[in-house]
Coordinates of C-alpha atoms in Angstrom, one line a residue:
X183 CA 108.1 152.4 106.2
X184 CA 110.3 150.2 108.4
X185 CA 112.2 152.8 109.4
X186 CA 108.9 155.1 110.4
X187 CA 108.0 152.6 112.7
X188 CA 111.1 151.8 114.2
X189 CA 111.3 155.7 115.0
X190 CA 107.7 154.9 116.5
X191 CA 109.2 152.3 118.6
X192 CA 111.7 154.1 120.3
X193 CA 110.0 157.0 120.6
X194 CA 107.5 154.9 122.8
X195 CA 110.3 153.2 124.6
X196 CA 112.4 155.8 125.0
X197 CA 116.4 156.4 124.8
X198 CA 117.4 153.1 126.5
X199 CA 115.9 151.1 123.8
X200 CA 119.5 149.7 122.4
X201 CA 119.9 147.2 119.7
X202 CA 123.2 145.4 121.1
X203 CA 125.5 143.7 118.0
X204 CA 126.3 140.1 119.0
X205 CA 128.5 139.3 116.0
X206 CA 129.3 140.7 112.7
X207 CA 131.2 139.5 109.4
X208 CA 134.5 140.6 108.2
X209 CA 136.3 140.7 105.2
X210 CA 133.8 142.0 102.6
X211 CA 134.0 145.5 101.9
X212 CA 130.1 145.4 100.5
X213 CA 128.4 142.7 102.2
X214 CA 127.8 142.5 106.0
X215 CA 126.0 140.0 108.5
X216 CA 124.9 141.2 111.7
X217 CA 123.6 139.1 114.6
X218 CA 121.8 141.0 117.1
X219 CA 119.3 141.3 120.4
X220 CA 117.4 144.2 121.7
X221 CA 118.0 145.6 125.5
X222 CA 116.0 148.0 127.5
X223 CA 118.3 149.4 130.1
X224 CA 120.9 146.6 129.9
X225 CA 117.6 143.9 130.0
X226 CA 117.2 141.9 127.0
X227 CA 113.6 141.7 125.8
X228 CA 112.0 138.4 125.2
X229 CA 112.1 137.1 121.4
X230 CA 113.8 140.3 120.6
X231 CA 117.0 138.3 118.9
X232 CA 118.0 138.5 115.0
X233 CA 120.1 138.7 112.1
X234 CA 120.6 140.9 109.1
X235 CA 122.3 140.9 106.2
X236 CA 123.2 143.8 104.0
X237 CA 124.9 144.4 100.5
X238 CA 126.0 147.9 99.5
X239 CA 126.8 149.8 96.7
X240 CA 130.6 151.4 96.0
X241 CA 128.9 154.3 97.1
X242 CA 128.3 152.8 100.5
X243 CA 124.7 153.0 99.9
X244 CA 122.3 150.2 101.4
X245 CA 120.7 148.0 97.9
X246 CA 119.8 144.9 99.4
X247 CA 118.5 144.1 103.0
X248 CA 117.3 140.9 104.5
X249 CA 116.1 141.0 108.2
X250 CA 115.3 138.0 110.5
X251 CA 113.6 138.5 113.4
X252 CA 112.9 135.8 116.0
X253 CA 109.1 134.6 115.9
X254 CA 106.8 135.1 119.2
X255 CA 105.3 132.4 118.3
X256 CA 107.7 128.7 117.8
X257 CA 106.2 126.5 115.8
X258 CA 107.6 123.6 117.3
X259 CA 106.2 124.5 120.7
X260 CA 102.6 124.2 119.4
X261 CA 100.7 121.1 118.6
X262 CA 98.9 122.6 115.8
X263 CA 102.0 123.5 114.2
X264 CA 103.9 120.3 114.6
X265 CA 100.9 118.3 112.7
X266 CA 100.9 121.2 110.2
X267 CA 104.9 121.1 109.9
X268 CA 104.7 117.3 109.8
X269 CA 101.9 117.1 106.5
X270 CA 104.4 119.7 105.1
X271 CA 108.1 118.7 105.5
X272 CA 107.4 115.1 103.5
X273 CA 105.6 117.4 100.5
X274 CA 108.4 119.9 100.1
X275 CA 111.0 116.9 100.5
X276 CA 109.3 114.9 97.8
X277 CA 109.1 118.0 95.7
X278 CA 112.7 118.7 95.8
X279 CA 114.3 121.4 93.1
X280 CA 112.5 120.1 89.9
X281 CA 108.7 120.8 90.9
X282 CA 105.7 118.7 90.5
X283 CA 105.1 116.0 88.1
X284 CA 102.1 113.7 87.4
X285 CA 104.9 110.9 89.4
X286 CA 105.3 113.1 92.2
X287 CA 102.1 114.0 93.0
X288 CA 101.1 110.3 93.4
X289 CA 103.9 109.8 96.1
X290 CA 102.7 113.5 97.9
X291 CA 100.8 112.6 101.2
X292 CA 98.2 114.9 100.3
X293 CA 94.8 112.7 101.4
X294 CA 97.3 112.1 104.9
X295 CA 97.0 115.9 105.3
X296 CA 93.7 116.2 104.5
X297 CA 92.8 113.6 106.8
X298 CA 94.9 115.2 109.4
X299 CA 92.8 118.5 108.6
X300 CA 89.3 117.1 109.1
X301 CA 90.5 115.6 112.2
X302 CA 92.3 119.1 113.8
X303 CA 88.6 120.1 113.1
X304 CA 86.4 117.4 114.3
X305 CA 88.9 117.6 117.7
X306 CA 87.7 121.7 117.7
X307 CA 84.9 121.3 117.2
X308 CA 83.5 117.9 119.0
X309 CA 85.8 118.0 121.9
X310 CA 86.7 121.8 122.7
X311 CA 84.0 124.1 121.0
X312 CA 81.5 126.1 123.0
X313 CA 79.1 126.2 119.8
X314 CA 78.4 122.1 119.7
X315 CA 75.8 121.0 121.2
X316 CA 76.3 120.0 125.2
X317 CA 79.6 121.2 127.4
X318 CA 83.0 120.6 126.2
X319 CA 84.6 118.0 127.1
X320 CA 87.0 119.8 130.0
X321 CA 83.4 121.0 131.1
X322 CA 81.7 117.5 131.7
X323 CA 79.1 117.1 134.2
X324 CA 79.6 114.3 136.6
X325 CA 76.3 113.1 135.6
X326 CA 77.8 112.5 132.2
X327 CA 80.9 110.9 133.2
X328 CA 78.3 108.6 135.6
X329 CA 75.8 107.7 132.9
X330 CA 79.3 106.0 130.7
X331 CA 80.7 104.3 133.4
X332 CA 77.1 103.1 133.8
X333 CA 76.9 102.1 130.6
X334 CA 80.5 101.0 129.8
X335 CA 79.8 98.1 132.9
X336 CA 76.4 97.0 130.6
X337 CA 78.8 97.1 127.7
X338 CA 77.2 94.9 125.2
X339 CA 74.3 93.9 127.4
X340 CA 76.3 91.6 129.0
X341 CA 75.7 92.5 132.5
X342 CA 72.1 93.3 132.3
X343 CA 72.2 89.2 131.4
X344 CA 73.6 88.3 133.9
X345 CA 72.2 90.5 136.3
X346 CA 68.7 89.1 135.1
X347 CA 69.6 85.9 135.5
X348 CA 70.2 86.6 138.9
X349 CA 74.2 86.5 138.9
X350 CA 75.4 89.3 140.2
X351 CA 79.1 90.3 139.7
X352 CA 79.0 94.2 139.5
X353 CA 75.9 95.5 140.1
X354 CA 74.1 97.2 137.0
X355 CA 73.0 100.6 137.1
X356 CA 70.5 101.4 134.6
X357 CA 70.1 104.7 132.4
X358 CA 68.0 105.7 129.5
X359 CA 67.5 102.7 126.4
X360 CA 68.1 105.0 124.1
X361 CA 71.9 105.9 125.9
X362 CA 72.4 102.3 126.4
X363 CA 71.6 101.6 122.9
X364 CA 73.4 104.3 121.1
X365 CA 76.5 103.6 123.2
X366 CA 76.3 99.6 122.3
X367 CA 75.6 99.7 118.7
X368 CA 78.8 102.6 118.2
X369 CA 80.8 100.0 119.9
X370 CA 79.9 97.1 118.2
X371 CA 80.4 98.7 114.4
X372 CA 83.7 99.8 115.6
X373 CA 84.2 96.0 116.7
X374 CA 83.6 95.1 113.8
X375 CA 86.3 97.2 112.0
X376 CA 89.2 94.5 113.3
X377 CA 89.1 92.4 110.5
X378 CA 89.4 95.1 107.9
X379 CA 92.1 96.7 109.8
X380 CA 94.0 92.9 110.2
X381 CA 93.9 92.6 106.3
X382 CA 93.1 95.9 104.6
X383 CA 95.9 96.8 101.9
X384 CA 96.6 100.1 102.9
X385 CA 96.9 99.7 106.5
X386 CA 99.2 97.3 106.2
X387 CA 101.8 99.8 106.7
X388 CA 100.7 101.1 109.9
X389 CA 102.2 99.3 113.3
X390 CA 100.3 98.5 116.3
X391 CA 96.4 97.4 114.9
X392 CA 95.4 95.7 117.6
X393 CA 96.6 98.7 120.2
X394 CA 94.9 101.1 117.5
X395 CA 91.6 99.0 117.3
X396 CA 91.2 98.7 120.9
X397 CA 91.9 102.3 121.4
X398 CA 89.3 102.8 118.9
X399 CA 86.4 100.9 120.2
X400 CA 86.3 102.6 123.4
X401 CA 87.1 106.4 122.0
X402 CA 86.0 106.4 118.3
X403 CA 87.0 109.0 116.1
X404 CA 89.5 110.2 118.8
X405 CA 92.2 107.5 117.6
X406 CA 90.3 106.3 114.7
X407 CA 90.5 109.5 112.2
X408 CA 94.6 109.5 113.2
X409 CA 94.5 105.8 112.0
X410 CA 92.9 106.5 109.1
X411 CA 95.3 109.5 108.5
X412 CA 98.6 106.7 108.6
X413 CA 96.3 104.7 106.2
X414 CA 96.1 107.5 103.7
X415 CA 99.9 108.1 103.5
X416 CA 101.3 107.0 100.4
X417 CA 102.7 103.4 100.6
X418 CA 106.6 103.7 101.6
X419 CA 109.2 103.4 99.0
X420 CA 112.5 102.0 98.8
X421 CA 115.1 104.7 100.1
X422 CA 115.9 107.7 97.7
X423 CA 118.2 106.6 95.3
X424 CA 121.3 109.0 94.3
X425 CA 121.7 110.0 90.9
X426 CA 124.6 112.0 88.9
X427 CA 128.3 111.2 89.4
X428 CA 131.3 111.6 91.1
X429 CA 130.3 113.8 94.5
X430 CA 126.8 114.3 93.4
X431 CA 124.2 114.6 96.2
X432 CA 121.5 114.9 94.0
X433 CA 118.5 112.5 95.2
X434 CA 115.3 111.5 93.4
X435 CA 112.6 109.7 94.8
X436 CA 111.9 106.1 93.4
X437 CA 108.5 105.3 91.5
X438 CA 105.6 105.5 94.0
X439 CA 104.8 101.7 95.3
X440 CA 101.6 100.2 94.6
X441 CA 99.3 99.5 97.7
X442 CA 99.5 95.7 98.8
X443 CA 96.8 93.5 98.0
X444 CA 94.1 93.3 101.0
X445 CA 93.8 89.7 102.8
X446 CA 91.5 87.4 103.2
X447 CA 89.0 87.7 106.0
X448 CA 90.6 85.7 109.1
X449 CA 88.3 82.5 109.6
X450 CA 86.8 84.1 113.2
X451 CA 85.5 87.0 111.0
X452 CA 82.1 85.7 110.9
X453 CA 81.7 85.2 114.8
X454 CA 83.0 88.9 114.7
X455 CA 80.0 89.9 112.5
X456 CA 77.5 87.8 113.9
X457 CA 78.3 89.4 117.6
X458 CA 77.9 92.8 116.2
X459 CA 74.9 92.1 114.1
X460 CA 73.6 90.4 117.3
X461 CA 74.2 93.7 119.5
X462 CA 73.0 96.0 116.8
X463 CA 69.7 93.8 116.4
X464 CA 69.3 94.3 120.4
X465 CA 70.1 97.5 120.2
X466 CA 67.0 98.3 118.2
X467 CA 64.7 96.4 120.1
X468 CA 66.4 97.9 123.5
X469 CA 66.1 101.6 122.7
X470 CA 62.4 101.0 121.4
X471 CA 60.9 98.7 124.1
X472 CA 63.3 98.1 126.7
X473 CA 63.0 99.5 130.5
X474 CA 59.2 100.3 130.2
X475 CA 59.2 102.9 132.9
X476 CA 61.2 105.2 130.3
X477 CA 58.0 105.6 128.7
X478 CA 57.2 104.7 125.0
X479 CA 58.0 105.8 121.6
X480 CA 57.0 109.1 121.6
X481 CA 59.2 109.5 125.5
X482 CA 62.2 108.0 123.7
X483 CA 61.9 110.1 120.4
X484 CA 62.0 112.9 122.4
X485 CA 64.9 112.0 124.7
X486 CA 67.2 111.3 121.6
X487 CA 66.1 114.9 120.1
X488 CA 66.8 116.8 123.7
X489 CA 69.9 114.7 124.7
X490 CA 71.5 114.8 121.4
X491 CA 71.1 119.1 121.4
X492 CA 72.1 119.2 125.3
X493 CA 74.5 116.0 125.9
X494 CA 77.9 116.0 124.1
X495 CA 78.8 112.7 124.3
X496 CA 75.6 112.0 123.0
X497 CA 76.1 114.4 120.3
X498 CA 79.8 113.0 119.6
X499 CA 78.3 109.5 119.6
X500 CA 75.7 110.1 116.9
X501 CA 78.4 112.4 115.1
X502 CA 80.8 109.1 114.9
X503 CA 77.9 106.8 113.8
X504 CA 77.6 109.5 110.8
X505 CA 81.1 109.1 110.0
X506 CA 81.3 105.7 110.6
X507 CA 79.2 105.1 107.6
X508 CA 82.0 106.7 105.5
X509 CA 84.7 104.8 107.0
X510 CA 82.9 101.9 106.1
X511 CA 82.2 102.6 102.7
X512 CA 85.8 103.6 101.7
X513 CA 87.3 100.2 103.2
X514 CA 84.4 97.7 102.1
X515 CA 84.9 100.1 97.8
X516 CA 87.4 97.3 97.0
X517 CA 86.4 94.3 98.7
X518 CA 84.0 93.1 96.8
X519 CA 81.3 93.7 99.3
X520 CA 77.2 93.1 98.7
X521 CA 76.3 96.0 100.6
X522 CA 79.2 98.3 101.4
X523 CA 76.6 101.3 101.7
X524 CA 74.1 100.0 104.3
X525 CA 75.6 101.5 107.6
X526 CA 76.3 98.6 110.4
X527 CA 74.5 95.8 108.7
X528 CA 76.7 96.0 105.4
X529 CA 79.9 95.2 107.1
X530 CA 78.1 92.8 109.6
X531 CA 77.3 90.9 106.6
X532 CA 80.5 90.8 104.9
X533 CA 82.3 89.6 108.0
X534 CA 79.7 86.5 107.8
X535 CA 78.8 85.8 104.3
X536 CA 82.5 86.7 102.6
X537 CA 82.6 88.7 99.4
X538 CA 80.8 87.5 96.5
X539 CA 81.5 85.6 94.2
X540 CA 82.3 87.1 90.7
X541 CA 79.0 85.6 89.2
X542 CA 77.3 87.5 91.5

């Protein structure tokens, strides 16, 4: 078969088609190594470079071949592969030569990878499909771009105080309630993520919070799911011990290491939760009744429905709001939490009230 097409080949490229012999192996009279490029008309041809190795028979008769040829395509080059290389390597080094057992699999950073999946494809599709709802983002209109920066200098409501209390530092450009309100109440619940992420067990082994936090209020799933990804690596061990004697190289992994204990809340937790439950009560009240020449209810309801199938930061926001409710749920499952299943107000009440007592 192999050698049918490489007939094929060189019929279609014709006599100066030459594979030119780099290097070659000496001194075994039945196995040979070959390195070798390809040249048409004394040009080499791009990723056209290999090696091959060949055993014969005392006959002098081919039994075993193995061909490498160079790959079009370098993994190392592409993002894609690097994040699929780098869920991979630490599996197949943790596996080493004896396989999987019930203690390997615990140390395998299989929920990392599958955290690192779901985000390859919430990038895909949130940020670079044509089939989401809205442009992509390399295609947003300026009148998107305008209505966050609009919204991003009312952050919080803050300005639109001020501005109403007739103190004007930046002026305050106003855009749909619903937008406003949308955009404020994301923000806020992803505020009030910083104490989990200050005293959570497992994310005590990822560096930088604060930088990660901040990055994550302002872009959301963008840095959060990657965060969330270092959080679901298994907890680092102690370095590979070596085993066997003398020379022995052999290396085993320790026993996988339990996740730390979470923290307390930090004492300014509640003022945290208060804040966001404060914006997310506005919120309500701002995207129902707020800028009366919006129109009413009916106006608004059908804003949110047209915007969030034509806008895709809309979209994107609502998306992460969705998720959010996860994220929330997963970190509030072991802290004791009254209502780790209520999206926003859950967590806003944990920061303030605490967990509850055992009794409870």
């Amino acid at each position: 078969m192999e050698v049918k097409y490489l007939h094929k080949v060189m019929d279609i490229l014709g006599s100066e088609l030459e594979f030119i012999i780099d290097d070659v192996t000496s001194g075994d009279d039945y196995k040979v190594g070959i390195i070798w490029h390809v040249e048409i008309g004394n040009v080499a041809l791009p990723n056209s470079r290999g090696c091959s190795f060949y055993t014969l028979n005392e006959e002098g008769l081919i039994i075993q071949a193995r061909d490498l040829v160079e790959p079009a395509i370098k993994p190392g080059s592409n993002a894609y592969w690097k994040v699929v290389l780098g869920a991979i390597t630490p599996i197949v080094r943790s596996l080493g030569s004896k396989g999987i057992d019930a203690n390997t699999i615990s140390t395998l950073p299989v929920a990392a990878a599958a955290v690192w999946a779901f985000y390859a494809g919430y990038m895909a599709y949130i940020m670079f499909s044509s089939t989401a709802p809205g442009l992509p983002v390399f295609q947003t209109p300026p009148e998107v771009l305008s209505e966050i920066l609009n919204e991003s200098v009312n952050f919080f409501y803050v300005n639109v105080g001020l501005n109403a209390l007739g103190i004007t530092l930046i002026p305050s450009f106003a855009e749909n309630p619903v937008s406003e309100a949308v955009f404020n109440s994301v923000n806020a619940w992803g505020m009030m993520f910083l104490p989990l992420i200050l005293t959570d067990g497992k994310c005590k082994k990822v560096d930088n919070k604060i930088a990660w936090w901040t990055s994550i209020m302002f872009l959301t799933n963008v840095f959060f799911i990657p965060f969330l990804a270092l959080r679901a690596a298994p907890e680092p061990a102690s370095e590979l011990l070596p085993t066997g004697s003398g020379v022995s190289t052999a290396l085993v992994p320790k026993p996988p290491v339990p996740v730390p204990a979470s923290e307390p809340l930090p004492d300014w937790a509640p003022a945290i939760g208060a804040s966001g439950l404060a914006v997310g009560l506005i919120s309500i009240a701002w995207a129902l009744f707020a800028r009366p020449e919006y129109g009413g209810l009916d106006a608004r309801w059908d804003y949110f429905v047209d915007t969030f199938y034509s806008n895709r930061a809309f979209f994107a926001f609502i998306v992460d709001s969705s998720l959010y409710c996860v994220w929330q749920a997963n970190f509030l499952s072991n802290r004791n939490a009254r209502l780790p299943l209520l999206p926003f107000f859950g967590l806003a009440e944990f920061l303030i009230n605490g967990p509850k007592e055992e009794e409870e």
